[in-house]
Structure formats: structure tokens, C-alpha cells
CSV table of C-alpha atoms in Angstrom, one decimal:
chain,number,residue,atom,x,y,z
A,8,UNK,CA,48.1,110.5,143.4
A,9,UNK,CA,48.4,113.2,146.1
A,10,UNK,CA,49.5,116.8,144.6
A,11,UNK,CA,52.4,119.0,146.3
A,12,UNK,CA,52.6,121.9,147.4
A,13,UNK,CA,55.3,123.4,145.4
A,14,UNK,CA,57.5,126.5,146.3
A,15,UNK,CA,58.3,129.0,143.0
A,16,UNK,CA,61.7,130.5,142.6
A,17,UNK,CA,63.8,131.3,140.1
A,18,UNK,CA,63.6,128.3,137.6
A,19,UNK,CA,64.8,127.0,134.4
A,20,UNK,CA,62.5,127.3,131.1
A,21,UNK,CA,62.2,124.7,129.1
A,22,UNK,CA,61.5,124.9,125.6
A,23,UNK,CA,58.2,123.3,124.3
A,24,UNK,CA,60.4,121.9,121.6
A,25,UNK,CA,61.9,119.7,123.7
A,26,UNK,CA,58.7,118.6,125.6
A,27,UNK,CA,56.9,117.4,122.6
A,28,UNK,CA,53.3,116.0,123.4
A,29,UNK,CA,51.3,113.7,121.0
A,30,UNK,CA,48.0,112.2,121.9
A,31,UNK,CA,46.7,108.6,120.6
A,32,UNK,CA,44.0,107.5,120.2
A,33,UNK,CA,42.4,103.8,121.2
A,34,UNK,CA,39.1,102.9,121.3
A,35,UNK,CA,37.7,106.2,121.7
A,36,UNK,CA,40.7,106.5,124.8
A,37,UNK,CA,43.2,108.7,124.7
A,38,UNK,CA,46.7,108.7,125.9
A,39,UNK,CA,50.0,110.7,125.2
A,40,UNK,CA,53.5,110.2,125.0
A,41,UNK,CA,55.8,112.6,125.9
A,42,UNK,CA,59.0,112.8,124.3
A,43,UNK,CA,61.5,115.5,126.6
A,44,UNK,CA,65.0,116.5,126.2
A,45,UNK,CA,66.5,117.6,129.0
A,46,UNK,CA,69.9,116.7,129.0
A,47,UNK,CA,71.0,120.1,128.2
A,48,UNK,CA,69.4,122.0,130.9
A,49,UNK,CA,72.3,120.3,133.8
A,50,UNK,CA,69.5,119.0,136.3
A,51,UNK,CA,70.3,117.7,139.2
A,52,UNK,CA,69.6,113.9,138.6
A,53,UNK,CA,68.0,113.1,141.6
A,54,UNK,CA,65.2,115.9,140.8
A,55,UNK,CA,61.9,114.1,140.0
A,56,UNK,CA,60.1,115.3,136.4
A,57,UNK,CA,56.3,115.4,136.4
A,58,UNK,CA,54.1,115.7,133.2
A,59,UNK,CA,50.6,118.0,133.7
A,60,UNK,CA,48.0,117.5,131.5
A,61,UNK,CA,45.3,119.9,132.3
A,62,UNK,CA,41.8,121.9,131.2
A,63,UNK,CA,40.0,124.7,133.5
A,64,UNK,CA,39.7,122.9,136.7
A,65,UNK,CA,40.0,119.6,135.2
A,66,UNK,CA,43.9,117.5,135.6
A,67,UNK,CA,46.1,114.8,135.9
A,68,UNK,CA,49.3,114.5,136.8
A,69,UNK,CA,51.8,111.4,135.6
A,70,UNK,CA,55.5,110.7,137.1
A,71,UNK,CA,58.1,110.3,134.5
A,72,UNK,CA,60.7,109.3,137.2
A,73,UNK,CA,64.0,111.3,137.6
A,74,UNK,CA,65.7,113.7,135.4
A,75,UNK,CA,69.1,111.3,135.5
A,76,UNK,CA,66.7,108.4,134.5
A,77,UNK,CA,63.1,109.1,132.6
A,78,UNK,CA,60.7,106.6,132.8
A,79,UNK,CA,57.2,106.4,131.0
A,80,UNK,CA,53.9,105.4,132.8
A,81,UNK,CA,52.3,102.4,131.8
A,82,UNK,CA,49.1,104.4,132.6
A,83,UNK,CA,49.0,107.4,130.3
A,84,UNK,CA,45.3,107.3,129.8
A,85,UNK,CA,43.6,110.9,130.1
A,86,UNK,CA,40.7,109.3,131.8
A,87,UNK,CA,39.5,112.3,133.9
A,88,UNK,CA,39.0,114.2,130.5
A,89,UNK,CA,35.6,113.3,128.8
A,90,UNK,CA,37.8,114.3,125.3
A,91,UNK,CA,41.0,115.4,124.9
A,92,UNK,CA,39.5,118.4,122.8
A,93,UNK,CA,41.4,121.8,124.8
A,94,UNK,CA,43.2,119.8,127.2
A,95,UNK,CA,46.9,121.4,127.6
A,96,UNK,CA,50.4,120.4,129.5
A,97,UNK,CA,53.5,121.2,131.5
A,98,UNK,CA,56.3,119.4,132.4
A,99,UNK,CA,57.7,120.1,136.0
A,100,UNK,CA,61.0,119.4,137.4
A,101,UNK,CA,61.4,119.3,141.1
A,102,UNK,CA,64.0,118.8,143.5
A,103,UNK,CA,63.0,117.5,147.4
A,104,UNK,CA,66.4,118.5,148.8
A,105,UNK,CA,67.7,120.8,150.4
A,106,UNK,CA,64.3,122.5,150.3
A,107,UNK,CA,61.4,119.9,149.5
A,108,UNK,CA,58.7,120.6,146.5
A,109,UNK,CA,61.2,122.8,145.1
A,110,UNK,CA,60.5,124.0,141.3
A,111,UNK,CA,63.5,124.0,139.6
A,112,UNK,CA,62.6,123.8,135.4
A,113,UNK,CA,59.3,124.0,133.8
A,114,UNK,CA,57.5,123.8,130.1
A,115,UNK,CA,54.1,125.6,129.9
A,116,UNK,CA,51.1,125.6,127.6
A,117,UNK,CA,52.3,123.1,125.7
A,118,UNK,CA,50.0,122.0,122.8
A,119,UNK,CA,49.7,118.0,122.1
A,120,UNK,CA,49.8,117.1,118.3
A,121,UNK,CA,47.3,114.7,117.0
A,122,UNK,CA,48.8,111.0,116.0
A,123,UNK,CA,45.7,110.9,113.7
A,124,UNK,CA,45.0,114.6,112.3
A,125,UNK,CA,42.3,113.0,110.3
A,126,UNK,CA,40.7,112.7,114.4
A,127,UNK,CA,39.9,116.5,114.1
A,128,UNK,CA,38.8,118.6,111.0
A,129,UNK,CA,38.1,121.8,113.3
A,130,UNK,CA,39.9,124.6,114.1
A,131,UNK,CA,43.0,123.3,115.2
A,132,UNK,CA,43.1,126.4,117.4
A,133,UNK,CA,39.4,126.1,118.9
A,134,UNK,CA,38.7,123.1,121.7
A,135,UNK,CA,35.2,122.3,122.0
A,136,UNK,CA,33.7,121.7,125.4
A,137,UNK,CA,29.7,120.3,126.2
A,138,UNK,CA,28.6,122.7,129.3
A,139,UNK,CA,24.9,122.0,131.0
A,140,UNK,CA,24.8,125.5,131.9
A,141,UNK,CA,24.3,127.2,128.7
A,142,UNK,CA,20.2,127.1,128.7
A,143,UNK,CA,18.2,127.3,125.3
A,144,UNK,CA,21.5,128.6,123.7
A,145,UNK,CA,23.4,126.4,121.0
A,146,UNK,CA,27.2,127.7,121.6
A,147,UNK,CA,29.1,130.3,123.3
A,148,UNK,CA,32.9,131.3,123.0
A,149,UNK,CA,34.7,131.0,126.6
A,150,UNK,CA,38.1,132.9,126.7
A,151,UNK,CA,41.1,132.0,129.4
A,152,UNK,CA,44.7,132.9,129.4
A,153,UNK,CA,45.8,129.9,127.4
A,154,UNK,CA,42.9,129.2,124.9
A,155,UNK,CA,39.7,130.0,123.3
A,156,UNK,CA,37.1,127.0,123.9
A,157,UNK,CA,33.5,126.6,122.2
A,158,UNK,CA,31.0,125.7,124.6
A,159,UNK,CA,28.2,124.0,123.4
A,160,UNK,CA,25.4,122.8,124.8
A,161,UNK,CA,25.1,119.5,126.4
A,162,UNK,CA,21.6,118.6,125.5
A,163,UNK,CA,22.2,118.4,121.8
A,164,UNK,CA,23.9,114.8,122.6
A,165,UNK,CA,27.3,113.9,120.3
A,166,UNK,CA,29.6,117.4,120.3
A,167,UNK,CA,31.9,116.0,117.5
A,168,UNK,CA,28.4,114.7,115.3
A,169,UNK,CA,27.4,118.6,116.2
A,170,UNK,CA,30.5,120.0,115.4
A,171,UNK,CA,31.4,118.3,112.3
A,172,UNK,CA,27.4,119.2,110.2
A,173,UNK,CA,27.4,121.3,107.3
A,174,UNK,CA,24.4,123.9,109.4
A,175,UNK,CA,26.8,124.5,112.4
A,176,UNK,CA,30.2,124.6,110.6
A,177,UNK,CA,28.9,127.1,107.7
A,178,UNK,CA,26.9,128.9,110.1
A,179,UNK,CA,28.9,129.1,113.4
A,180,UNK,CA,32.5,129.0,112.6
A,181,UNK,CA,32.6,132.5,110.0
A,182,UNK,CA,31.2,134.1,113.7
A,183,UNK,CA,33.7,132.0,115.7
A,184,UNK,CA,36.3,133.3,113.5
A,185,UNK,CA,35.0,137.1,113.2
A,186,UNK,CA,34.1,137.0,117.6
A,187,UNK,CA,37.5,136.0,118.1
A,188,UNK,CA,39.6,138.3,116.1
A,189,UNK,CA,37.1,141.5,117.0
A,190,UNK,CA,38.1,140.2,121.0
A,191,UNK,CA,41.8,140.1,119.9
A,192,UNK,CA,42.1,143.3,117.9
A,193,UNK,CA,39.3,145.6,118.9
A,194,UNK,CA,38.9,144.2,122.9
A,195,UNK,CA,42.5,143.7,124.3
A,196,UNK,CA,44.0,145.6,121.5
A,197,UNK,CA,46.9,142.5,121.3
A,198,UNK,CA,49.0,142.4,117.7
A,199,UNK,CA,52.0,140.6,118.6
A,200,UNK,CA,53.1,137.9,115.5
A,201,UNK,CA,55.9,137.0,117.4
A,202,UNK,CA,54.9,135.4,121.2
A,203,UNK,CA,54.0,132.1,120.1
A,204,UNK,CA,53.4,131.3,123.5
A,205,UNK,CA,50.4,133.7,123.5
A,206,UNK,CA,47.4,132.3,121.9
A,207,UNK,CA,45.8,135.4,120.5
A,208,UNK,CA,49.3,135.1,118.4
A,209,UNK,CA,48.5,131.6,117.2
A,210,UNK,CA,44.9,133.4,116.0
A,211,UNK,CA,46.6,136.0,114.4
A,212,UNK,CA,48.9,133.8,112.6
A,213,UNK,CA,45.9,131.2,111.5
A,214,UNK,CA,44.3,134.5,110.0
A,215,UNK,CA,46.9,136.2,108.5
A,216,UNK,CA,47.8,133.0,106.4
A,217,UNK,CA,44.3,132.6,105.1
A,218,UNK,CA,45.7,134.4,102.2
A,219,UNK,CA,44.8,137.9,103.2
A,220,UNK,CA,45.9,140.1,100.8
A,221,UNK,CA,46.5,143.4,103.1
A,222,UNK,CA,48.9,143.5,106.0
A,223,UNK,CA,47.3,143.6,109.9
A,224,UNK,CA,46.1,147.1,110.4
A,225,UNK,CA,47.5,149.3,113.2
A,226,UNK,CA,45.3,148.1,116.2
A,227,UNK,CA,44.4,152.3,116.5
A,228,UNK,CA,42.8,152.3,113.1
A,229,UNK,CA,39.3,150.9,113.9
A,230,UNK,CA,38.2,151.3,110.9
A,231,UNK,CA,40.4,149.0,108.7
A,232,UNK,CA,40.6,146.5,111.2
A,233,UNK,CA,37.0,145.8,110.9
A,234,UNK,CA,38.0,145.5,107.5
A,235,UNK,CA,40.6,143.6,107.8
A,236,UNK,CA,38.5,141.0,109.7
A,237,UNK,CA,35.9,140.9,107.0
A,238,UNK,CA,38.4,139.8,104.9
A,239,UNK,CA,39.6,137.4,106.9
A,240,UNK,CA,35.8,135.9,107.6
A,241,UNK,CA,35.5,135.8,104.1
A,242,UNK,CA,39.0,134.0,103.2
A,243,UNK,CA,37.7,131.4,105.7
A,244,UNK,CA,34.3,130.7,103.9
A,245,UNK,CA,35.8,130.8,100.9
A,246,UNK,CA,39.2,128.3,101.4
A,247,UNK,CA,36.6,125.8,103.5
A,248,UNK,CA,34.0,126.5,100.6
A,249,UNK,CA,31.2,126.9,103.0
A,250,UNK,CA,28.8,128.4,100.6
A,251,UNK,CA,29.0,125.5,98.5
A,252,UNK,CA,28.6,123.1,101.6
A,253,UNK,CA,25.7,124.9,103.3
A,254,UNK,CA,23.9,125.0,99.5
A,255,UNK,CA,24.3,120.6,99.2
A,256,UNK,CA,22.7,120.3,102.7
A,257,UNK,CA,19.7,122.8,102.2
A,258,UNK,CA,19.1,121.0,98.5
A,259,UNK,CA,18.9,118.1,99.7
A,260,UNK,CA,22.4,117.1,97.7
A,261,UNK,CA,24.8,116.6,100.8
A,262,UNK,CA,22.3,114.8,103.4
């Protein structure tokens, strides 16, 4: 399907509660559904509304007809996705007349929900990507404007087999965890709780109700912001009782 050029002017926002994305699951391919309300934002009718799914330089885009009368793809398959792990959407609204490829509404960032949360036991924060690029390295974090991702290298085959044994998820999520809240904190100095639309607030949230007993430092006070990280790292380990994982493997017990 050929892309537009679209021209940006002032626009309606529409809330990501009423563009709700959830992504299924069959036969190791997955599709969404998208259910949007968008009666109340009084668009003209005529105005065509385009779902986005999307990941770096990777996306898709699907017609869901006019905003006076939806209408689902048959074809909602994200086949130019080798996983759905990371991969975001929009919703677009566009009016052709009187100017043509005019944005006129728009949902952002949207997060999918899992049909089958059972599907994913990681980080529900953290995609996972397999790169070719990283060399003799195992896994590196890759930060963008919408997302953190954990890159991990290609040549170790299966990245949900990798991601999912006891070695990598006791010894590589406590740094995932403590890399990404030192980058948050420390590096962009960023301690909004409230712009949900941000995801270093989505971090900060997951951390914070790991059961931390102390509130967030100031962002000025280095010093107990390391601390306050540590014990974060170690509420982690401790509610996915890591220690205890990582000591079944190396016996012998969990293999």
C-alpha cells in the first residue's frame, strides 16, 4: 500500500484509551484488533482513519475505512515484523478535501496488550530485538524516544528460548533494570510520575512499585539515587526470586 505524504497542522489528540490495541496470537502469527472510539471527537465523516503499527524503521499501515463508517481489515497480520516484541501504533485520521493528506486527529505511542499474557513473562516494559551487528557480545540496551529495546545477538538462535533461561534472566535483567534507571535518573535527569506518555515514566512507575520502601530521591542528590536504585535492583531479584532460580540451574535441580 503506497504511503502519503501527509501535511501537520493543528490536530485533534486522541486519547490512547480510546484506541485500544490487543495483539493475537495464531500459529506463531500475530495480528491485532483495534478497538477506537471516536464518535466524540465530531470528525468529518468522509475523513479516512489509518491504523500504524510500527518499530525503528520497520511498519505497516492498515485502512480502517472512514471515520462515519469503521471498517476492519481482513488482513491484520504484522507480517513485516519477525515478532511483535517492541512494535508500537498510531491511529491517523485524514481528510483529502479541501487540502489532500491532511492530518486532522491522531493517537501516538500506543502500547498493544497481550490476548495471552501467559505469551510474555519479561519485562512487560522491555522489547527484545535479535541484531547481527552486535559481534562477540551477548546483549546491549538500545534507547529511542518511545522505548527501551534489548538487543541480542542473532547468532545465539531462539531470542524467546534465550530470553526466558534461568543464566540470562538472573544474570542480565538485575543490569537491565539498574542500566536503565542509572540512564533515566543520573543521564537525562527525568523524574516525572505523571506523563504516562513518556516511557522513562512507565520505568519509574514499574520501579517504584517493586515495593520500595523510600520515596524517589531528588534527581540532584546523587548520592541516594544510587541508593535508591540498589534498592530497587534488589526488590527485583528478590520479588522474581532470582537467587533461588540461578542456585536450581547451577545444582543441577532446575535443568
Amino acid at each position: 500500500m503506497p504511503v502519503r505524504t501527509l501535511n501537520y497542522t493543528d490536530r485533534k489528540r486522541i486519547r490512547r484509551e480510546d484506541a485500544c490495541i490487543t495483539l493475537y496470537n495464531e500459529e506463531g502469527r500475530h495480528y491485532f484488533t483495534a478497538e477506537l472510539e471516536l464518535a466524540g471527537y465530531r470528525l468529518p465523516p468522509t475523513s479516512y482513519v489509518y491504523v500504524e503499527a510500527y518499530r525503528q524503521a520497520q511498519y505497516m499501515r492498515f485502512s480502517f475505512g472512514q471515520a462515519g463508517e469503521l471498517v476492519e481489515p481482513n488482513d491484520r497480520f504484522l507480517s513485516k515484523f519477525d515478532s511483535p516484541d517492541g512494535v508500537m501504533f498510531r491511529v491517523k485520521v485524514v481528510q483529502e478535501l479541501p487540502r489532500k493528506g491532511l492530518l486532522i486527529a491522531q493517537a501516538s505511542q500506543i502500547r498493544p496488550k497481550r490476548h495471552d499474557k501467559a505469551d510474555d513473562d519479561r519485562l512487560s516494559l522491555l522489547a527484545v530485538q535479535p541484531v547481527d551487528s552486535l559481534g562477540d557480545q551477548i546483549w546491549r540496551l538500545d534507547f529511542n524516544d518511545e522505548q527501551v529495546i534489548l538487543l541480542v545477538n542473532s547468532k545465539l538462535g531462539d531470542k524467546d528460548a534465550l530470553v526466558k533461561h534461568p543464566t540470562f534472566r538472573c544474570l542480565v535483567y538485575p543490569e537491565v533494570v539498574r542500566y536503565v534507571l542509572i540512564t533515566i535518573l543520573k543521564g537525562d535527569k527525568y523524574d516525572d510520575l505523571d506523563d504516562t506518555s513518556n516511557w522513562r515514566t512507565l520505568w519509574l512507575r514499574f520501579a517504584r512499585n517493586l515495593g520500595v520502601m523510600t520515596a524517589m530521591p531528588p534527581v540532584t542528590d546523587e548520592a541516594r539515587v544510587d541508593d535508591w536504585i540498589e534498592d530497587v535492583v534488589d526488590k527485583f531479584c528478590r520479588q522474581h526470586q532470582l537467587l533461588s532460580a540461578y542456585t536450581d540451574f547451577w545444582t543441577g535441580e532446575g535443568r
